[in-house]
Amino acid sequence: MSLANRAVDETAEFLHVALLWLFLNPAFGPVAVAVSALPLSPSPLAGQEGLIAAFLTVCGVAVIRFYDPSWDLVRAFVAGGATASGFLALYVLSGADDAVPAGGSWAAFGRVVAYWLVALGVGVALAHPRTWRRLRRAVAVEERTSD
């Protein structure tokens, strides 16, 4: 393999990982809400929420690349979008959005983390290939034959 081909391959792999990180980042955005729900005053993590979410996204990409390197960008986008929208729905509909800005509590922190984990599980399940196949089979339109 020539040096030019190797450089092109490595650049493509880097861009793939960077886009994977970009698409998965919304899945770890709720960490900022969870940190703000902590009842610590002043919070030792104040101002660090973005860094924590970015670090968790890097860990998520590393786990995905280790266990399933064939993850394409569409699945990453689905997982990130489904997690973010699922968390937002759970967070707003449960009323936790009122408790967190008021200073938070351990119960609010636990609820926010639980909502995030449920949404993350749903997002990853939707992006999983077997789940996709089951979903396609479940919503597949049956062909009707006329007699």
XYZ file of C-alpha atoms in Angstrom:
147
model
C 0.000 0.000 0.000
C 1.395 3.337 -1.000
C 1.775 6.220 1.366
C -0.806 8.281 -0.540
C -3.414 5.500 -0.347
C -2.753 5.042 3.345
C -3.103 8.801 3.950
C -6.433 8.836 2.092
C -7.675 5.834 4.089
C -6.641 7.352 7.404
C -8.186 10.713 6.509
C -11.448 9.007 5.557
C -11.422 7.060 8.829
C -10.768 10.252 10.798
C -13.660 12.035 9.056
C -15.920 9.049 9.727
C -15.088 9.117 13.440
C -15.463 12.905 13.582
C -18.916 12.717 11.980
C -19.830 9.836 14.265
C -18.882 12.051 17.221
C -20.903 14.945 15.798
C -24.017 12.800 15.319
C -23.757 11.113 18.718
C -23.092 14.329 20.634
C -26.819 15.148 21.083
C -27.214 11.822 22.891
C -24.869 13.044 25.619
C -26.133 16.616 25.785
C -28.546 15.840 28.650
C -25.514 15.495 30.930
C -25.577 19.284 31.290
C -29.135 19.085 32.618
C -28.199 16.268 34.994
C -25.250 18.243 36.366
C -27.429 21.312 36.845
C -29.895 19.148 38.823
C -27.268 18.390 41.454
C -28.082 20.070 44.778
C -24.469 21.111 45.349
C -23.816 24.775 45.968
C -21.537 25.827 44.395
C -21.274 22.839 42.099
C -17.704 21.645 41.553
C -18.784 20.750 38.012
C -20.222 24.171 37.187
C -19.116 25.259 33.733
C -17.762 21.792 32.943
C -20.975 20.299 31.536
C -19.873 20.720 27.925
C -16.561 19.030 28.609
C -18.253 16.158 30.416
C -20.675 15.636 27.525
C -17.828 15.783 24.987
C -15.807 13.243 27.000
C -18.805 10.916 27.268
C -19.349 11.238 23.513
C -15.715 10.257 22.911
C -16.233 7.241 25.183
C -19.436 6.350 23.311
C -17.685 6.542 19.938
C -14.819 4.426 21.287
C -17.220 1.753 22.534
C -19.085 1.721 19.229
C -15.877 1.518 17.204
C -14.621 -1.301 19.417
C -17.749 -3.456 19.418
C -19.233 -2.637 16.012
C -16.880 -0.768 13.674
C -19.425 -1.043 10.864
C -21.741 1.526 12.509
C -22.698 3.918 9.770
C -23.462 7.576 10.168
C -27.201 7.170 9.651
C -27.449 4.910 12.695
C -25.399 7.377 14.736
C -27.707 10.190 13.656
C -30.768 8.120 14.592
C -29.312 7.205 17.986
C -28.352 10.805 18.761
C -31.623 12.280 17.565
C -33.817 9.673 19.234
C -31.958 10.023 22.521
C -32.128 13.806 22.523
C -35.799 13.949 21.566
C -36.753 11.114 23.929
C -34.989 12.797 26.827
C -36.554 16.141 26.047
C -40.021 14.598 25.931
C -39.545 12.754 29.225
C -37.967 15.779 30.887
C -40.643 18.260 29.888
C -43.682 16.001 30.233
C -42.637 14.831 33.701
C -42.365 18.360 35.028
C -38.709 17.969 35.978
C -37.943 21.104 33.989
C -39.508 23.091 36.846
C -37.539 21.402 39.646
C -34.066 21.572 38.130
C -33.707 25.364 37.673
C -34.902 25.881 41.250
C -31.611 24.541 42.563
C -32.152 20.846 42.045
C -32.279 17.988 44.487
C -31.020 14.446 44.643
C -34.435 13.190 43.572
C -34.449 15.535 40.559
C -30.909 14.433 39.686
C -31.944 10.769 39.884
C -34.991 11.380 37.708
C -32.996 13.291 35.100
C -30.344 10.578 34.937
C -33.040 7.886 34.699
C -34.780 9.768 31.868
C -31.465 10.107 30.046
C -30.621 6.407 30.433
C -34.075 5.369 29.177
C -33.795 7.714 26.187
C -30.239 6.504 25.482
C -31.424 2.894 25.579
C -34.245 3.649 23.149
C -31.898 5.547 20.834
C -29.344 2.750 20.761
C -32.072 0.134 20.326
C -33.476 2.025 17.346
C -30.034 2.198 15.775
C -29.334 -1.495 16.299
C -29.566 -3.520 13.044
C -31.803 -6.281 14.412
C -34.177 -3.704 15.821
C -34.290 -2.015 12.428
C -35.134 -5.323 10.736
C -37.904 -6.037 13.250
C -39.317 -2.554 12.813
C -39.303 -2.862 9.029
C -41.061 -6.235 9.255
C -43.636 -4.825 11.664
C -44.555 -1.880 9.461
C -44.103 -3.607 6.116
C -47.049 -3.264 3.815
C -48.319 -6.636 2.771
C -48.807 -7.137 -0.903
C -52.349 -7.898 -1.903
C -52.986 -10.114 -4.803
C -56.242 -9.875 -6.616
C -58.025 -13.129 -7.268
